Coordinates of C-alpha atoms in Angstrom, one line a residue:
X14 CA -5.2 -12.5 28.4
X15 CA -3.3 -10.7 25.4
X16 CA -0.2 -12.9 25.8
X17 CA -2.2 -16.1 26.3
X18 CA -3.8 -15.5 23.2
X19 CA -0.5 -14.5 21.3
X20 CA 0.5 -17.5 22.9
X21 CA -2.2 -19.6 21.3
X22 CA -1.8 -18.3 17.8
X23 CA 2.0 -19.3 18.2
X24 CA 1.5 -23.0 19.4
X25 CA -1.2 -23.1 17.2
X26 CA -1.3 -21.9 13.5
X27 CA 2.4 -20.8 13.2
X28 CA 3.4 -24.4 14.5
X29 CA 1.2 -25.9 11.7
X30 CA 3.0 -23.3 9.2
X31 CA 6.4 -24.2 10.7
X32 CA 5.9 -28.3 10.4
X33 CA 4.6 -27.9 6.5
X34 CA 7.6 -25.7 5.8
X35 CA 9.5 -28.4 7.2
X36 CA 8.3 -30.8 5.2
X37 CA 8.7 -28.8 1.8
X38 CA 12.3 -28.1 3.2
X39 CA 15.0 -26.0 1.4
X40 CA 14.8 -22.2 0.9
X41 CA 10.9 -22.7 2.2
X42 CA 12.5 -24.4 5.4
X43 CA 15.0 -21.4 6.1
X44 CA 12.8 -18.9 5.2
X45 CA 10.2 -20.3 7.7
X46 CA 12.9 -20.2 10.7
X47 CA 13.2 -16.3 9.8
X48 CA 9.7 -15.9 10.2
X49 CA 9.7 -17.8 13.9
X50 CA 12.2 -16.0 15.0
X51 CA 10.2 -12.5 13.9
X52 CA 6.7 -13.9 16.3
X53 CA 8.8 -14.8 19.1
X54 CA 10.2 -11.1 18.9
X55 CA 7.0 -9.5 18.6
X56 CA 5.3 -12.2 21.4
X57 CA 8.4 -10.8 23.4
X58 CA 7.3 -7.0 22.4
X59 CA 3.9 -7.6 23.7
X60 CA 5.4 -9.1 27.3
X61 CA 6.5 -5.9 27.2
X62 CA 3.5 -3.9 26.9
X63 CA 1.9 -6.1 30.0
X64 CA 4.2 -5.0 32.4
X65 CA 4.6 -0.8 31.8
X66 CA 3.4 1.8 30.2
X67 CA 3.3 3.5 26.7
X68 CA 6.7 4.5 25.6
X69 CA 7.6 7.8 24.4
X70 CA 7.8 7.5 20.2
X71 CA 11.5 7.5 20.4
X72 CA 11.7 4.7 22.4
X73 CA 8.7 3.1 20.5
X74 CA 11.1 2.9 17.3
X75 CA 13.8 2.2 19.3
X76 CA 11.6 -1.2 21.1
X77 CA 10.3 -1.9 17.9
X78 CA 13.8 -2.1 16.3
X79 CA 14.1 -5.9 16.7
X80 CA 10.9 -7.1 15.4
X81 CA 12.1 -4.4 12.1
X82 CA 15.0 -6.6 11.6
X83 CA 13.4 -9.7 11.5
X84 CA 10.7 -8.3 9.0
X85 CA 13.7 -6.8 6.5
X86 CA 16.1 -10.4 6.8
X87 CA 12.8 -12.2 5.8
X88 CA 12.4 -9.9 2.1
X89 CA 16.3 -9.8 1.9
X90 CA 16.1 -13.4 2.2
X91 CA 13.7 -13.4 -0.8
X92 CA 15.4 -10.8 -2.7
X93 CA 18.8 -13.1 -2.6
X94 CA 17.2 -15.7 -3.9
X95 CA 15.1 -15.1 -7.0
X96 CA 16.3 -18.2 -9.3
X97 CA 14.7 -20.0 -6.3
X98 CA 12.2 -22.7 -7.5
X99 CA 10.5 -21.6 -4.3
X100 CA 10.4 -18.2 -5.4
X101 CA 6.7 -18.1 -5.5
X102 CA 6.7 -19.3 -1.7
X103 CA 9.3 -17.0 -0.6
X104 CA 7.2 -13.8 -2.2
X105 CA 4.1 -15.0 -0.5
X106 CA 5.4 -14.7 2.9
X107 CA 7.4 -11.3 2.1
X108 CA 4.7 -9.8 0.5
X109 CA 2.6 -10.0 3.8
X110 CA 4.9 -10.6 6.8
X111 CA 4.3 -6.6 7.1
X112 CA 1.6 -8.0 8.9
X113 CA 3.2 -7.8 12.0
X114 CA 3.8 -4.0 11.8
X115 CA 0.5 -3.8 13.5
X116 CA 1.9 -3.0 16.6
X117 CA 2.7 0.7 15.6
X118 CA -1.1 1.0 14.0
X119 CA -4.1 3.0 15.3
X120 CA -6.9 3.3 15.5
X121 CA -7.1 -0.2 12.9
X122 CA -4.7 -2.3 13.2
X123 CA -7.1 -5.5 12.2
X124 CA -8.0 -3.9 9.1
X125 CA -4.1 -3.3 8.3
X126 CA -3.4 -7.2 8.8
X127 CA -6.1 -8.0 6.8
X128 CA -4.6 -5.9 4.2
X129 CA -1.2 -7.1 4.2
X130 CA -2.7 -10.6 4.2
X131 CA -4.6 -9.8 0.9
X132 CA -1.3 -8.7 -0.4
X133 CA 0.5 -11.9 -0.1
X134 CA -2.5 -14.3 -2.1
X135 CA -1.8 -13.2 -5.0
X136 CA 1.7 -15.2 -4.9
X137 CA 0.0 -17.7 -2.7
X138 CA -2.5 -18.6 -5.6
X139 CA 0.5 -19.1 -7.8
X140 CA 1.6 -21.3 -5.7
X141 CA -1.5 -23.4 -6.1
X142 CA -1.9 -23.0 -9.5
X143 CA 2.3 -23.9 -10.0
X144 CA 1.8 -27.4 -7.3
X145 CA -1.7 -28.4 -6.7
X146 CA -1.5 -31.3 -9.1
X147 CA 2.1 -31.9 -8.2
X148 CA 2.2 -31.8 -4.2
X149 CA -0.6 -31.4 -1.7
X150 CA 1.7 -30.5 0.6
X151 CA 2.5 -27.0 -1.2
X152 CA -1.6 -27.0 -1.1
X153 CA -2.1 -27.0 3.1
X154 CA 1.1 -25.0 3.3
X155 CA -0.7 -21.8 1.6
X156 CA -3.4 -22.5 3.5
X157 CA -1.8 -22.7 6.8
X158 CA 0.2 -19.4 6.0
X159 CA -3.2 -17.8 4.9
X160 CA -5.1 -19.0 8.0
X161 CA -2.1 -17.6 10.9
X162 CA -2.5 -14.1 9.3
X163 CA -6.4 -15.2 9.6
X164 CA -6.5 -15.3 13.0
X165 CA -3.8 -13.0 13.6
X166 CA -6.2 -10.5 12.5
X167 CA -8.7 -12.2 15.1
X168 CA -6.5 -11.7 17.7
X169 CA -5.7 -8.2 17.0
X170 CA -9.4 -7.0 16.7
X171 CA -10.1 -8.8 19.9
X172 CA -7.8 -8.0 22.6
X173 CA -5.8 -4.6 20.9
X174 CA -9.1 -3.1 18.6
X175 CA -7.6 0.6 18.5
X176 CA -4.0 -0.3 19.1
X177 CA -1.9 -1.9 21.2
X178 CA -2.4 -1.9 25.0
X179 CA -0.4 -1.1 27.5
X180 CA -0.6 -1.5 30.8
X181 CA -0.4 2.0 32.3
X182 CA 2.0 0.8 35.3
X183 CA 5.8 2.8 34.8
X184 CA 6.8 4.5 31.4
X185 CA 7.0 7.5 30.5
X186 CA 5.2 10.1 33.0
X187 CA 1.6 10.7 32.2
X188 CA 0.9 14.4 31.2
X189 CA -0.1 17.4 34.2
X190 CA -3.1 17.7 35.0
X191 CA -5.1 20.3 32.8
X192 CA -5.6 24.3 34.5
X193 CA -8.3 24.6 36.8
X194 CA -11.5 26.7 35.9
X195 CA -10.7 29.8 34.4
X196 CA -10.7 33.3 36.3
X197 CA -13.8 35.1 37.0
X198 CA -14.1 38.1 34.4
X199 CA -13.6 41.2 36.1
X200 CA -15.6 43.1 38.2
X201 CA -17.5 45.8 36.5
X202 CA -17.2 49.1 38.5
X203 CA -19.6 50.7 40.9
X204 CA -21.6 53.2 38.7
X205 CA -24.7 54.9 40.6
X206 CA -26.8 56.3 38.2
X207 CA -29.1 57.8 40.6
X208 CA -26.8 60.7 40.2
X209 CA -27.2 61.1 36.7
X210 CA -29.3 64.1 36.0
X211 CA -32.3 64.2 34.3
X212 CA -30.8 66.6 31.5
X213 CA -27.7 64.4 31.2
X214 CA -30.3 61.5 30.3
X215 CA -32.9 63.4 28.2
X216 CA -29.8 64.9 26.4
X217 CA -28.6 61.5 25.7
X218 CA -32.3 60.1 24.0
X219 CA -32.4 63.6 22.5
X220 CA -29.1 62.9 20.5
X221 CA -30.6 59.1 19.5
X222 CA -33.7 60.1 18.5
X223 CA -31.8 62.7 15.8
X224 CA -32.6 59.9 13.1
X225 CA -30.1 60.5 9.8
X226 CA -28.8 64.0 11.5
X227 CA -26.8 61.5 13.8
X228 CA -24.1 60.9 11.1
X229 CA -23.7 64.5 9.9
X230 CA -20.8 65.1 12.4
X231 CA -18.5 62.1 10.6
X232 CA -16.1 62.7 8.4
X233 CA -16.2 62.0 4.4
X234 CA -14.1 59.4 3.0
X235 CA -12.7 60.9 0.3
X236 CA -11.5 59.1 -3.0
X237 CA -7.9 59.9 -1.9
X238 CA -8.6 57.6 1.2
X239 CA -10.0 54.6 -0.7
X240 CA -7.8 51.8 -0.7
X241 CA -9.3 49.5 -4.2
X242 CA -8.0 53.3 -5.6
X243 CA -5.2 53.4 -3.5
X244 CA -2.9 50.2 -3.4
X245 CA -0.2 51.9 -1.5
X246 CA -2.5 51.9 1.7
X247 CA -2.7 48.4 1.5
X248 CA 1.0 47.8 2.6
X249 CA 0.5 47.8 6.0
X250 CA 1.8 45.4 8.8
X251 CA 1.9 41.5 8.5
X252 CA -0.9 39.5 10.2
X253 CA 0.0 38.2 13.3
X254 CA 1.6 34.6 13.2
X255 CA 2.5 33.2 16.9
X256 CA 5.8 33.1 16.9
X257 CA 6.1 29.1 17.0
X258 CA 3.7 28.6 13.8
X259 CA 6.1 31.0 12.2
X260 CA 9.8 29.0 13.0
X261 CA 7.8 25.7 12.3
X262 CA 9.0 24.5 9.2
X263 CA 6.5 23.5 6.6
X264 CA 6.1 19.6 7.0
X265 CA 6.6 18.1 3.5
X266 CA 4.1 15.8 2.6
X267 CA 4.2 12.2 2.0
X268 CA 3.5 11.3 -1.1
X269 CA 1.5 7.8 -2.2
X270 CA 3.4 5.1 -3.3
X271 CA 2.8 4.4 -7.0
X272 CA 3.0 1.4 -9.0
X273 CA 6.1 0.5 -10.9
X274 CA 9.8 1.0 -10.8
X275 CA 9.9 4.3 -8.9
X276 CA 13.3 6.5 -8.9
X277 CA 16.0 3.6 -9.9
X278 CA 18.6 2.9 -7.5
X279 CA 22.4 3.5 -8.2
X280 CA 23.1 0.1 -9.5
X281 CA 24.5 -0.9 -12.5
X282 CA 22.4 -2.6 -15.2
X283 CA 22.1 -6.3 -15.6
X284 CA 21.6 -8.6 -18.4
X285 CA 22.8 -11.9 -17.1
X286 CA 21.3 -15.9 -17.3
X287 CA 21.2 -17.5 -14.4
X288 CA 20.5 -21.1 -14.9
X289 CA 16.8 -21.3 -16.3
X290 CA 16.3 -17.6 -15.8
X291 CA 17.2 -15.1 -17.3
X292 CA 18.1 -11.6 -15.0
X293 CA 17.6 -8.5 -16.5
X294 CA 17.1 -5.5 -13.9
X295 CA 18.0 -1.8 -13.5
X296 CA 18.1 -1.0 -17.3
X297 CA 16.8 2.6 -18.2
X298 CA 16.6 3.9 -21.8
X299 CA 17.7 0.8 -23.9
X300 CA 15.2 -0.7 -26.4
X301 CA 17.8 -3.1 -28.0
X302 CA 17.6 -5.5 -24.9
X303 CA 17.2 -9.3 -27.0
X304 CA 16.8 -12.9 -25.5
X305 CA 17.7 -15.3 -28.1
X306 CA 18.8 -18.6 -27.9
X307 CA 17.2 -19.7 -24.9
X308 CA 15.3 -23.7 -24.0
X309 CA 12.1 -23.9 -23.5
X310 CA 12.1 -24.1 -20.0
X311 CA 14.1 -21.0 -19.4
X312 CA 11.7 -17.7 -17.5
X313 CA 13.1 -14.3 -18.3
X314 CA 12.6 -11.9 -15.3
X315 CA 12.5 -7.9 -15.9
X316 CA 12.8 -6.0 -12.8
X317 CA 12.7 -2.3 -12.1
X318 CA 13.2 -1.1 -15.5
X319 CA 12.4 2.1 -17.3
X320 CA 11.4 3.1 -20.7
X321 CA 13.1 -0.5 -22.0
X322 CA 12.0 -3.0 -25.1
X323 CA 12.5 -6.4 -24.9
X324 CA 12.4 -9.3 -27.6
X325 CA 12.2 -13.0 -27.1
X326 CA 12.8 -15.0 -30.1
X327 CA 11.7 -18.8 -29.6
X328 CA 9.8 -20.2 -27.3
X329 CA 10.3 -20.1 -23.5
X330 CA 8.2 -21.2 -20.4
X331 CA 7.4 -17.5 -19.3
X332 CA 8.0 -14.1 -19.0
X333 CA 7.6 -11.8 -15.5
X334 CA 7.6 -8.5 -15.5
X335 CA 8.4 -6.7 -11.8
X336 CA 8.2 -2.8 -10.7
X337 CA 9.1 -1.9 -14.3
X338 CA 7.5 1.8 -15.8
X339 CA 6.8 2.4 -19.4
X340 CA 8.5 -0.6 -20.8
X341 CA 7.5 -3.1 -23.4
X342 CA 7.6 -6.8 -24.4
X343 CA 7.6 -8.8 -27.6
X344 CA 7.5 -12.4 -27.7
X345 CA 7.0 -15.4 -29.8
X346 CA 5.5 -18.4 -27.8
X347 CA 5.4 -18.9 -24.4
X348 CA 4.4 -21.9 -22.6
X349 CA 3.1 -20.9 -19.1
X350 CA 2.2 -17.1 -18.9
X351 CA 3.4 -13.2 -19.5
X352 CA 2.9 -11.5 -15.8
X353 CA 3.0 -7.8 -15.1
X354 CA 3.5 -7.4 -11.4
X355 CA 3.5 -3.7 -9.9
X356 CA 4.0 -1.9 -13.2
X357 CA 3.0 1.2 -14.6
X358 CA 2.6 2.2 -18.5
X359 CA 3.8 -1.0 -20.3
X360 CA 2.9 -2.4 -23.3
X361 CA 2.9 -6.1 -24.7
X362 CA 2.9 -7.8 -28.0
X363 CA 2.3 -11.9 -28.8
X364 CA 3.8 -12.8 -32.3
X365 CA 2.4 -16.8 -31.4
X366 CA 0.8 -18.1 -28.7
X367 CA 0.3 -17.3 -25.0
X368 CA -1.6 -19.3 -22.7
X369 CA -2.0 -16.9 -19.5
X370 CA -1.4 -13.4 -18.7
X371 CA -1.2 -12.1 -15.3
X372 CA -1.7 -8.6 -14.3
X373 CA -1.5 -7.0 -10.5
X374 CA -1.2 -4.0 -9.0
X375 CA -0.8 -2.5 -11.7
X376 CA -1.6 1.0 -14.0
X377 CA -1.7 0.9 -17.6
X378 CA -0.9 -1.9 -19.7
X379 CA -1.5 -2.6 -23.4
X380 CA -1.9 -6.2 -24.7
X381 CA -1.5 -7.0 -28.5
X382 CA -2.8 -10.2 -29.5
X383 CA -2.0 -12.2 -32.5
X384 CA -4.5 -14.3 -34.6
X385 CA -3.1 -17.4 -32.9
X386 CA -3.9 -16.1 -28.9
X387 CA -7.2 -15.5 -28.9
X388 CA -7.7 -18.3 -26.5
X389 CA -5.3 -16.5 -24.3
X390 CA -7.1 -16.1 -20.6
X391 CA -6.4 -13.0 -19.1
X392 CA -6.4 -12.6 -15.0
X393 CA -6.1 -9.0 -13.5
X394 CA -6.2 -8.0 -10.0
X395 CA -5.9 -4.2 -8.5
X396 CA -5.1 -2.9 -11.9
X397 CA -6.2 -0.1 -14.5
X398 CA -6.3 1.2 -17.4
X399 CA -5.9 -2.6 -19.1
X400 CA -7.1 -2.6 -22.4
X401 CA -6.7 -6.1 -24.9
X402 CA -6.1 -5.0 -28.9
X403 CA -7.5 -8.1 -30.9
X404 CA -6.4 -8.1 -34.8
X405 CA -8.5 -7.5 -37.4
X406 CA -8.4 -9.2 -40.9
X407 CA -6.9 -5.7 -42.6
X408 CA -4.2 -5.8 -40.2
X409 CA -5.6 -3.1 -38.0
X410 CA -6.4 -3.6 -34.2
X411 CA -10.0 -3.4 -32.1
X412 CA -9.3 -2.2 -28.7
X413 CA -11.4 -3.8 -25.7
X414 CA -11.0 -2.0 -22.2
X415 CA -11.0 -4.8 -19.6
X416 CA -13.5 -4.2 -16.7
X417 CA -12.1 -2.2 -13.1
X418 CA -15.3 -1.6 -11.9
X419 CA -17.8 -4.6 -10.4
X420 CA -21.3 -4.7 -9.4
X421 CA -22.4 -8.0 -6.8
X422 CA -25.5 -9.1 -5.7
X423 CA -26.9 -11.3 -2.9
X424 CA -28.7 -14.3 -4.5
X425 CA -32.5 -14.7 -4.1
X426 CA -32.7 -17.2 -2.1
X427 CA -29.2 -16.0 -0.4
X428 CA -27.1 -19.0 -1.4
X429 CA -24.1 -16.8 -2.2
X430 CA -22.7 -13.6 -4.2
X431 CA -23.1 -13.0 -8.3
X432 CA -20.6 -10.4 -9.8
X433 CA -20.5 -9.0 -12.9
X434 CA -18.5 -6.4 -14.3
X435 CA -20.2 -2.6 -15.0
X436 CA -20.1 -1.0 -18.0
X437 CA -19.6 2.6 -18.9
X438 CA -22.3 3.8 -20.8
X439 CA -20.7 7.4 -20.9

């Protein structure tokens, strides 16, 4: 029944994803034959699980190992293409192809495909926003790509709810049985207290009954015996540690992943146009970075930069700003939009006018408006600390916090959900 329905989803949603790919063609069509080839490897994986038993973890990773290639040559594939005009497509898919990781998830793996689904829709609805008016093919392929992950979840939650099963039958050798009941406690010795004497006993009540008088015999502790005045009788013997808590090293852990550009690789800095966009990626410390001269059609794309300025004099279609910490951006007019994506601590400042900015995933960001943008529409998703600084006639800013924190209710009569954001009133 697991592989049928596996089965299903493939000749089913992915073959509807596959043929609108197809029809899009280019880097979407490659792309697309990547992500075949990485549900035939998993529908292969979970053959696998039919027919034996749960593998011991190091074979696990070493199973899983072909289904982890396919997952890394689909973002690779993404990454070597950024001046796509697909991009958007491309970081859809490798934004939530993850999804098939579920396979090493328990006790909820549905819940984790959900996620990753969730993670790709925010390129999904750029997509849609980018070609709705354009191509309505670009339109059902979002939805086709959004609807397999659908009912991959579906599939997960119904057949492998806490994990993925496995048969049982072969693999590695189930553990011993546990010990049997333990041993009776010892036998307490034969004691006849017939032959106690009635003095013995009457001694014994004698010397309970003596009230306080029973502690006369003890010894005083004296002040030289006292260990809160005496720290020296405090160095005694460790505590006992079993031996195999004690050569166990301490596990590191793991920390969260955080938003923005992280610890910068060892790569050189780049400042380079390609075509209509313009690369600049890997620079740390300079705030003299300048795009000048550039057509209106040009996009200028920061990624994974660190404590950087940029200014763009004239007036390009966009700016995008990817995995970058504590940088900032001045601009003059943009056509399209200003997007922070994954950022952390970064700062923007429109001289003109700005139609859109876009901010996800991401912690801290400052926007400076000028008189001329405060049309500007503003969409944020998973992000904090946003706050929008809107110019005042002496020159001087008012600063407005955008809302994080949402309160919905079920109409009355339920015809659907109302949200609206909730204030602080601390």
């Amino acid at each position: 029944m697991s592989v049928n329905g596996y089965q299903d989803l493939v000749q089913g949603p992915l073959r509807t994803y596959l043929q609108l790919s197809q029809q899009i063609g280019g880097d979407v069509a490659t792309h697309a034959n990547l992500v075949n080839e990485a549900f035939q490897e998993q529908l292969r994986y979970i053959q696998l699980a039919v027919s034996r038993g749960k593998p011991s973890e190091a074979e696990q990773m070493q199973l899983l190992t072909p289904t982890s290639n396919k997952i890394s040559a689909i973002q690779q594939f993404r990454e070597k293409n950024r001046a796509s005009q697909y991009f958007n497509h491309l970081s859809a898919i490798s934004e939530s192809i993850p999804a098939l990781g579920w396979v090493a998830i328990s006790p909820t793996p549905a819940p984790y495909v959900k996620e990753m689904n969730d993670a790709g829709q925010f390129y999904t609805n750029r997509v849609l926003k980018d070609w709705k008016e354009k191509n309505k093919t670009h339109v059902e392929w979002c939805r086709a790509w959004v609807q397999l992950l659908t009912e991959l979840q579906a599939y997960v939650k119904q057949y492998h709810t806490t994990g993925l099963v496995w048969s049982g039958k072969g693999g590695a050798a189930p553990p011993p049985p546990p010990g049997g009941m333990p041993p009776p406690p010892p036998v307490l010795p034969d004691v006849d207290f017939s032959n106690m004497s009635v003095d013995d006993r009457s001694a014994l009540f004698a010397e309970i009954n003596q009230g306080e008088g029973i502690t006369s015999h003890l010894r005083k502790v004296t002040s030289e015996m006292q260990t809160h005045k005496n720290p020296q009788l405090r160095q005694g013997p460790a505590p006992y540690k079993p031996a195999a808590a004690a050569a166990a090293p301490a596990r590191p852990a793991k920390p969260l992943p955080t938003p923005g550009a992280g610890a910068l690789p060892d790569k050189p800095p780049v400042f380079a146009r390609d075509g209509k966009k313009w690369l600049i990626e890997y620079q740390k410390g300079n705030s003299n970075l300048v795009v000048e001269n550039a057509d209106m059609n040009n996009v200028v794309y920061m990624f994974r930069c660190r404590d950087s300025a940029l200014t763009v004099r004239g007036k390009i279609n966009g700016v995008v700003l990817d995995s970058c910490t504590k940088c900032a951006v001045v601009f003059d007019n943009l056509v399209s939009s200003v997007e922070f994506v994954n950022c952390q601590s970064v700062q923007m400042q429109v001289l003109g006018k700005v139609p859109t900015i876009s901010i996800d995933k991401t912690d801290g960001c400052q926007i400076y408006l000028s008189q001329e943008a405060l049309d500007v529409e503003i969409v944020s998703s998973k992000s904090s600390e946003m706050n929008v600084l809107v110019p005042k006639s002496n020159g001087d800013y008012t600063e407005h916090p955008i809302p994080e924190q949402f309160k919905t209710l079920v109409n009355k009569p339920p015809t659907g959900l109302t949200t609206s954001p909730v204030e602080n009133k601390g």
